[in-house]
mmCIF file of C-alpha atoms in Angstrom:
data_model
loop_
_atom_site.group_PDB
_atom_site.id
_atom_site.type_symbol
_atom_site.label_atom_id
_atom_site.label_comp_id
_atom_site.label_asym_id
_atom_site.label_seq_id
_atom_site.Cartn_x
_atom_site.Cartn_y
_atom_site.Cartn_z
ATOM 1 C CA MET A 5 83.468 -90.880 27.924
ATOM 2 C CA ASN A 6 81.272 -90.912 24.819
ATOM 3 C CA SER A 7 82.635 -91.460 21.331
ATOM 4 C CA GLY A 8 83.611 -88.357 19.392
ATOM 5 C CA LEU A 9 86.273 -85.728 19.906
ATOM 6 C CA SER A 10 87.184 -85.188 23.555
ATOM 7 C CA VAL A 11 89.341 -82.513 25.176
ATOM 8 C CA LEU A 12 90.720 -82.010 28.667
ATOM 9 C CA THR A 13 92.269 -79.037 30.421
ATOM 10 C CA PHE A 14 94.240 -79.455 33.637
ATOM 11 C CA ASN A 15 96.432 -77.065 35.621
ATOM 12 C CA ILE A 16 99.430 -79.208 36.600
ATOM 13 C CA GLY A 17 101.028 -76.596 38.867
ATOM 14 C CA ASN A 18 104.613 -76.904 37.542
ATOM 15 C CA PRO A 19 105.148 -80.282 39.218
ATOM 16 C CA SER A 20 108.267 -81.761 40.744
ATOM 17 C CA GLU A 21 109.589 -84.840 38.966
ATOM 18 C CA GLN A 22 107.939 -87.046 41.592
ATOM 19 C CA ARG A 23 104.526 -85.412 41.178
ATOM 20 C CA ALA A 24 104.956 -85.355 37.391
ATOM 21 C CA GLU A 25 105.359 -89.148 37.469
ATOM 22 C CA ARG A 26 102.008 -89.407 39.276
ATOM 23 C CA GLN A 27 100.400 -86.965 36.854
ATOM 24 C CA LEU A 28 101.800 -88.963 33.939
ATOM 25 C CA ALA A 29 100.103 -92.107 35.224
ATOM 26 C CA TRP A 30 96.759 -90.318 35.534
ATOM 27 C CA LEU A 31 96.998 -88.530 32.176
ATOM 28 C CA ALA A 32 98.052 -91.732 30.384
ATOM 29 C CA SER A 33 94.857 -93.384 31.628
ATOM 30 C CA ARG A 34 92.578 -90.631 30.307
ATOM 31 C CA PRO A 35 90.515 -91.224 27.140
ATOM 32 C CA GLU A 36 90.626 -87.643 25.807
ATOM 33 C CA GLN A 37 92.381 -87.194 22.463
ATOM 34 C CA VAL A 38 93.520 -83.644 23.311
ATOM 35 C CA MET A 39 94.986 -82.590 26.669
ATOM 36 C CA VAL A 40 95.844 -78.986 27.513
ATOM 37 C CA LEU A 41 98.162 -78.710 30.520
ATOM 38 C CA THR A 42 98.511 -75.273 32.082
ATOM 39 C CA GLU A 43 100.983 -73.731 34.546
ATOM 40 C CA THR A 44 103.964 -75.354 32.867
ATOM 41 C CA LYS A 45 107.513 -74.109 33.271
ATOM 42 C CA ALA A 46 111.000 -74.858 31.957
ATOM 43 C CA SER A 47 111.364 -77.396 34.757
ATOM 44 C CA ALA A 48 112.403 -81.021 35.133
ATOM 45 C CA GLY A 49 108.837 -82.106 35.950
ATOM 46 C CA CYS A 50 107.323 -80.491 32.852
ATOM 47 C CA ARG A 51 110.140 -81.833 30.654
ATOM 48 C CA LEU A 52 109.467 -85.309 32.043
ATOM 49 C CA LEU A 53 105.849 -85.100 30.870
ATOM 50 C CA ALA A 54 106.734 -83.637 27.461
ATOM 51 C CA ASP A 55 109.503 -86.193 26.855
ATOM 52 C CA ALA A 56 107.407 -89.171 27.972
ATOM 53 C CA PHE A 57 104.473 -88.332 25.706
ATOM 54 C CA THR A 58 106.753 -87.454 22.789
ATOM 55 C CA ALA A 59 108.643 -90.730 23.123
ATOM 56 C CA ALA A 60 105.315 -92.593 23.182
ATOM 57 C CA GLY A 61 104.316 -91.109 19.813
ATOM 58 C CA TYR A 62 101.947 -88.351 20.923
ATOM 59 C CA HIS A 63 102.021 -84.938 19.244
ATOM 60 C CA VAL A 64 103.370 -82.518 21.862
ATOM 61 C CA THR A 65 103.352 -78.738 21.508
ATOM 62 C CA PHE A 66 105.367 -77.202 24.345
ATOM 63 C CA PRO A 67 106.817 -73.754 23.739
ATOM 64 C CA VAL A 68 109.221 -73.626 26.655
ATOM 65 C CA PRO A 69 108.521 -70.512 28.734
ATOM 66 C CA GLU A 70 111.237 -67.990 29.415
ATOM 67 C CA PRO A 71 113.104 -68.393 32.725
ATOM 68 C CA GLY A 72 110.737 -67.692 35.596
ATOM 69 C CA GLU A 73 107.722 -67.667 33.280
ATOM 70 C CA TYR A 74 104.782 -70.049 32.867
ATOM 71 C CA GLY A 75 103.114 -71.555 29.832
ATOM 72 C CA VAL A 76 100.952 -74.297 28.327
ATOM 73 C CA MET A 77 101.579 -77.777 26.892
ATOM 74 C CA ILE A 78 99.183 -79.372 24.373
ATOM 75 C CA ILE A 79 99.309 -83.157 23.967
ATOM 76 C CA THR A 80 97.295 -85.033 21.346
ATOM 77 C CA LYS A 81 96.915 -88.684 20.442
ATOM 78 C CA VAL A 82 95.399 -87.683 17.069
ATOM 79 C CA ALA A 83 96.883 -86.005 14.000
ATOM 80 C CA ALA A 84 97.723 -82.371 14.754
ATOM 81 C CA ALA A 85 100.073 -79.590 13.719
ATOM 82 C CA SER A 86 101.446 -76.841 15.949
ATOM 83 C CA GLY A 87 99.887 -73.432 15.286
ATOM 84 C CA ASP A 88 100.889 -69.789 15.639
ATOM 85 C CA PHE A 89 98.293 -68.301 17.969
ATOM 86 C CA GLY A 90 100.932 -67.591 20.617
ATOM 87 C CA ALA A 91 102.888 -65.538 18.089
ATOM 88 C CA ALA A 92 99.707 -63.609 17.291
ATOM 89 C CA VAL A 93 99.304 -62.790 20.985
ATOM 90 C CA GLY A 94 102.926 -61.648 21.036
ATOM 91 C CA TYR A 95 103.144 -60.852 24.747
ATOM 92 C CA LEU A 96 104.141 -63.928 26.805
ATOM 93 C CA PRO A 97 103.399 -66.210 23.827
ATOM 94 C CA ALA A 98 104.129 -69.479 25.666
ATOM 95 C CA ARG A 99 100.901 -68.873 27.579
ATOM 96 C CA ALA A 100 98.780 -69.370 24.431
ATOM 97 C CA PRO A 101 100.045 -72.118 22.099
ATOM 98 C CA SER A 102 97.730 -73.702 19.570
ATOM 99 C CA VAL A 103 97.390 -76.786 17.408
ATOM 100 C CA THR A 104 95.290 -77.545 14.355
ATOM 101 C CA LEU A 105 93.504 -80.891 14.366
ATOM 102 C CA ALA A 106 93.079 -82.628 11.035
ATOM 103 C CA ALA A 107 89.428 -83.558 11.610
ATOM 104 C CA PRO A 108 87.566 -85.297 8.766
ATOM 105 C CA ALA A 109 84.895 -82.563 8.608
ATOM 106 C CA GLY A 110 87.550 -79.851 8.405
ATOM 107 C CA PRO A 111 90.386 -78.439 10.535
ATOM 108 C CA ILE A 112 89.713 -77.432 14.122
ATOM 109 C CA GLU A 113 91.994 -75.037 15.967
ATOM 110 C CA VAL A 114 92.656 -75.746 19.645
ATOM 111 C CA ILE A 115 94.088 -72.880 21.697
ATOM 112 C CA GLY A 116 95.416 -73.546 25.180
ATOM 113 C CA ALA A 117 95.601 -70.563 27.522
ATOM 114 C CA TYR A 118 97.117 -69.826 30.900
ATOM 115 C CA VAL A 119 96.180 -66.275 31.845
ATOM 116 C CA PRO A 120 98.550 -64.498 34.253
ATOM 117 C CA SER A 121 97.341 -64.286 37.828
ATOM 118 C CA ARG A 122 97.610 -61.075 39.811
ATOM 119 C CA ASP A 123 97.547 -59.584 43.262
ATOM 120 C CA ALA A 124 96.447 -56.129 44.385
ATOM 121 C CA GLY A 125 99.702 -54.532 43.197
ATOM 122 C CA PRO A 126 99.814 -52.352 40.062
ATOM 123 C CA GLU A 127 102.586 -54.311 38.308
ATOM 124 C CA LYS A 128 100.823 -57.683 38.184
ATOM 125 C CA THR A 129 97.487 -56.000 37.514
ATOM 126 C CA GLU A 130 98.873 -54.222 34.460
ATOM 127 C CA ARG A 131 100.611 -57.416 33.309
ATOM 128 C CA LYS A 132 97.320 -59.319 33.393
ATOM 129 C CA ARG A 133 95.433 -56.471 31.726
ATOM 130 C CA ARG A 134 98.047 -56.323 28.950
ATOM 131 C CA TRP A 135 97.962 -60.067 28.317
ATOM 132 C CA LEU A 136 94.171 -60.242 28.224
ATOM 133 C CA ALA A 137 94.079 -57.333 25.764
ATOM 134 C CA ALA A 138 96.689 -59.009 23.538
ATOM 135 C CA CYS A 139 94.836 -62.334 23.632
ATOM 136 C CA SER A 140 91.530 -60.653 22.835
ATOM 137 C CA SER A 141 93.106 -58.853 19.864
ATOM 138 C CA ALA A 142 94.517 -62.141 18.576
ATOM 139 C CA LEU A 143 91.114 -63.817 18.885
ATOM 140 C CA ALA A 144 89.499 -60.922 17.011
ATOM 141 C CA ALA A 145 92.025 -61.326 14.175
ATOM 142 C CA ARG A 146 91.196 -65.021 13.636
ATOM 143 C CA ASP A 147 89.198 -66.214 10.657
ATOM 144 C CA PRO A 148 85.683 -66.220 12.209
ATOM 145 C CA GLY A 149 84.630 -69.121 10.023
ATOM 146 C CA ARG A 150 87.271 -71.463 11.401
ATOM 147 C CA PRO A 151 86.109 -73.711 14.258
ATOM 148 C CA VAL A 152 88.042 -73.254 17.483
ATOM 149 C CA VAL A 153 88.180 -74.659 20.996
ATOM 150 C CA PHE A 154 89.686 -72.200 23.491
ATOM 151 C CA LEU A 155 90.436 -73.737 26.866
ATOM 152 C CA GLY A 156 92.658 -73.554 29.894
ATOM 153 C CA ASP A 157 93.106 -71.830 33.239
ATOM 154 C CA LEU A 158 91.803 -68.365 32.415
ATOM 155 C CA ASN A 159 92.168 -66.947 35.944
ATOM 156 C CA VAL A 160 88.906 -65.080 35.345
ATOM 157 C CA LEU A 161 85.412 -65.732 36.645
ATOM 158 C CA GLU A 162 82.081 -65.399 34.920
ATOM 159 C CA PRO A 163 80.291 -62.145 35.856
ATOM 160 C CA GLY A 164 77.532 -64.063 37.646
ATOM 161 C CA HIS A 165 79.919 -66.278 39.605
ATOM 162 C CA GLN A 166 78.630 -67.307 43.034
ATOM 163 C CA PRO A 167 79.993 -66.441 45.464
ATOM 164 C CA ARG A 168 80.965 -63.035 44.122
ATOM 165 C CA TYR A 169 84.399 -61.817 45.170
ATOM 166 C CA PRO A 170 85.020 -58.083 45.480
ATOM 167 C CA PHE A 171 88.648 -58.121 44.350
ATOM 168 C CA PHE A 172 88.020 -58.972 40.684
ATOM 169 C CA ALA A 173 88.221 -55.952 38.396
ATOM 170 C CA PRO A 174 85.869 -54.958 35.556
ATOM 171 C CA PHE A 175 88.531 -55.714 32.914
ATOM 172 C CA GLU A 176 88.641 -59.344 34.078
ATOM 173 C CA TYR A 177 84.874 -59.802 33.808
ATOM 174 C CA ASP A 178 84.981 -57.969 30.459
ATOM 175 C CA PHE A 179 87.353 -60.586 29.041
ATOM 176 C CA TYR A 180 84.931 -63.381 29.923
ATOM 177 C CA ARG A 181 82.040 -61.430 28.366
ATOM 178 C CA ASP A 182 84.072 -60.667 25.242
ATOM 179 C CA LEU A 183 84.675 -64.346 24.625
ATOM 180 C CA SER A 184 80.979 -64.655 23.779
ATOM 181 C CA THR A 185 79.878 -61.171 22.721
ATOM 182 C CA ARG A 186 82.933 -60.120 20.694
ATOM 183 C CA HIS A 187 84.452 -63.445 19.682
ATOM 184 C CA GLY A 188 81.312 -65.572 19.359
ATOM 185 C CA LEU A 189 82.426 -68.404 21.640
ATOM 186 C CA ALA A 190 80.262 -70.421 24.007
ATOM 187 C CA ASP A 191 81.210 -71.595 27.498
ATOM 188 C CA LEU A 192 80.657 -75.341 27.057
ATOM 189 C CA PHE A 193 80.055 -76.016 30.744
ATOM 190 C CA ARG A 194 77.436 -73.274 30.933
ATOM 191 C CA HIS A 195 75.966 -74.447 27.609
ATOM 192 C CA LEU A 196 75.039 -77.748 29.267
ATOM 193 C CA HIS A 197 74.764 -76.642 32.906
ATOM 194 C CA PRO A 198 73.353 -73.099 32.977
ATOM 195 C CA ASP A 199 72.767 -72.977 36.735
ATOM 196 C CA THR A 200 75.175 -75.489 38.283
ATOM 197 C CA ALA A 201 77.689 -74.189 40.836
ATOM 198 C CA GLU A 202 81.037 -75.903 40.222
ATOM 199 C CA TYR A 203 84.573 -74.905 41.186
ATOM 200 C CA SER A 204 87.951 -75.903 39.794
ATOM 201 C CA TRP A 205 90.066 -74.322 42.545
ATOM 202 C CA VAL A 206 89.338 -73.950 46.258
ATOM 203 C CA GLY A 207 91.225 -71.523 48.483
ATOM 204 C CA ARG A 208 92.510 -72.128 51.982
ATOM 205 C CA THR A 209 89.326 -70.602 53.395
ATOM 206 C CA GLY A 210 87.161 -73.057 51.468
ATOM 207 C CA ASP A 211 85.935 -70.522 48.904
ATOM 208 C CA GLY A 212 85.523 -71.948 45.398
ATOM 209 C CA TYR A 213 86.499 -70.411 42.055
ATOM 210 C CA ARG A 214 85.637 -71.607 38.529
ATOM 211 C CA TYR A 215 88.907 -70.637 36.878
ATOM 212 C CA ASP A 216 89.242 -73.423 34.305
ATOM 213 C CA HIS A 217 87.083 -73.114 31.200
ATOM 214 C CA THR A 218 86.407 -74.552 27.758
ATOM 215 C CA PHE A 219 84.899 -72.302 25.069
ATOM 216 C CA ALA A 220 84.098 -73.153 21.452
ATOM 217 C CA THR A 221 82.544 -71.695 18.349
ATOM 218 C CA PRO A 222 78.732 -72.106 18.131
ATOM 219 C CA HIS A 223 78.683 -75.061 15.720
ATOM 220 C CA LEU A 224 81.070 -76.997 17.946
ATOM 221 C CA ALA A 225 79.100 -76.020 21.051
ATOM 222 C CA GLN A 226 75.954 -77.497 19.533
ATOM 223 C CA THR A 227 77.701 -80.864 19.248
ATOM 224 C CA THR A 228 78.694 -80.931 22.931
ATOM 225 C CA THR A 229 77.440 -84.099 24.583
ATOM 226 C CA GLY A 230 79.236 -83.716 27.906
ATOM 227 C CA CYS A 231 81.277 -81.241 29.923
ATOM 228 C CA GLN A 232 82.201 -81.810 33.537
ATOM 229 C CA TYR A 233 84.804 -81.061 36.171
ATOM 230 C CA LEU A 234 86.917 -83.954 37.400
ATOM 231 C CA HIS A 235 87.735 -83.422 41.061
ATOM 232 C CA GLN A 236 89.698 -86.621 41.661
ATOM 233 C CA PRO A 237 93.101 -85.173 40.682
ATOM 234 C CA ARG A 238 92.590 -82.311 43.145
ATOM 235 C CA ALA A 239 91.349 -84.651 45.873
ATOM 236 C CA SER A 240 94.376 -86.917 45.420
ATOM 237 C CA LYS A 241 96.735 -83.907 45.387
ATOM 238 C CA LEU A 242 97.967 -84.365 41.836
ATOM 239 C CA SER A 243 97.331 -80.619 41.618
ATOM 240 C CA ASP A 244 95.460 -77.909 43.465
ATOM 241 C CA HIS A 245 93.070 -77.680 40.477
ATOM 242 C CA SER A 246 90.329 -79.950 39.218
ATOM 243 C CA ALA A 247 90.416 -80.908 35.540
ATOM 244 C CA LEU A 248 87.688 -80.108 33.009
ATOM 245 C CA THR A 249 86.680 -82.509 30.253
ATOM 246 C CA ALA A 250 84.363 -81.995 27.272
ATOM 247 C CA ASN A 251 83.110 -84.286 24.534
ATOM 248 C CA LEU A 252 81.972 -83.203 21.071
ATOM 249 C CA ALA A 253 79.912 -85.441 18.782
ATOM 250 C CA LEU A 254 82.384 -85.063 15.922
ATOM 251 C CA GLN A 255 84.463 -87.614 14.077
ATOM 252 C CA PRO A 256 87.980 -87.168 15.486
ATOM 253 C CA PRO A 257 91.154 -86.861 13.426
ATOM 254 C CA PRO A 258 93.093 -90.032 12.630
ATOM 255 C CA SER A 259 94.677 -91.589 15.693
ATOM 256 C CA LEU A 260 98.436 -91.557 16.077
ATOM 257 C CA PRO A 261 100.259 -94.861 16.708
ATOM 258 C CA VAL A 262 100.931 -94.141 20.376
ATOM 259 C CA SER A 263 102.208 -96.407 23.114
ATOM 260 C CA ASP A 264 101.805 -96.173 26.865
ATOM 261 C CA PRO A 265 103.968 -93.216 27.984
ATOM 262 C CA ARG A 266 104.376 -94.811 31.413
ATOM 263 C CA GLY A 267 106.447 -97.591 29.928
ATOM 264 C CA THR A 268 108.470 -95.629 27.406
ATOM 265 C CA PRO A 269 112.167 -95.093 28.196
ATOM 266 C CA ILE A 270 112.962 -91.370 28.170
ATOM 267 C CA THR A 271 116.027 -89.267 28.561
ATOM 268 C CA LEU A 272 115.888 -86.016 30.492
ATOM 269 C CA PHE A 273 118.234 -83.232 29.518
#
């Protein structure tokens, strides 16, 4: 990992306590200053992760999802303050928390997102459509001059995704397009790797999907020195997703006085 500001997004799949312990060990070893964990729940495994990092001095933003619902956890080892992007989305707000990083060159907003998945049924399709519309409206209402990193498991594919799957609807591809055309964000992986075929989730039939993404405003995108998928956590069954890491050539915010979360006594409630 190069010096600068680094971010990671990883779908943890609402782990059991046992799998959360293994994820904790892997996450604690990572060099990224900002980690966005998606598919969280009000579960013992997710609380274990939140409590361990909090006890170790990290800044943890974890709006606990409603019963049966999913959300996002943002963990930083640098100075940060919880934001209100989820409230701006309004619908299923725990799926879109944010933090503001106190970077020396000016504040940077980091938005973590976990877009609802769907099946062929009308109920889940409308739920996903509604959430994407609410998220897009919240992005449009942001101050366009404020730098932002928008990352997570978006459960959408780029329009040119190979292979192409017939079951994705136009509104899903439209959301990906709108991130760049309407909201002025750049896909950091595509910024550096315009033609590379990479997948962050692989189905039982072996078909790959690039569901996990990191987008940023143009100035931040121009500072990107690396963006790659990390397949080891999927290969070792920490999750059924690969992680995605990105590095920006920016001076990071001041570091927090953190300790190793693997060795910090915690109490689960």
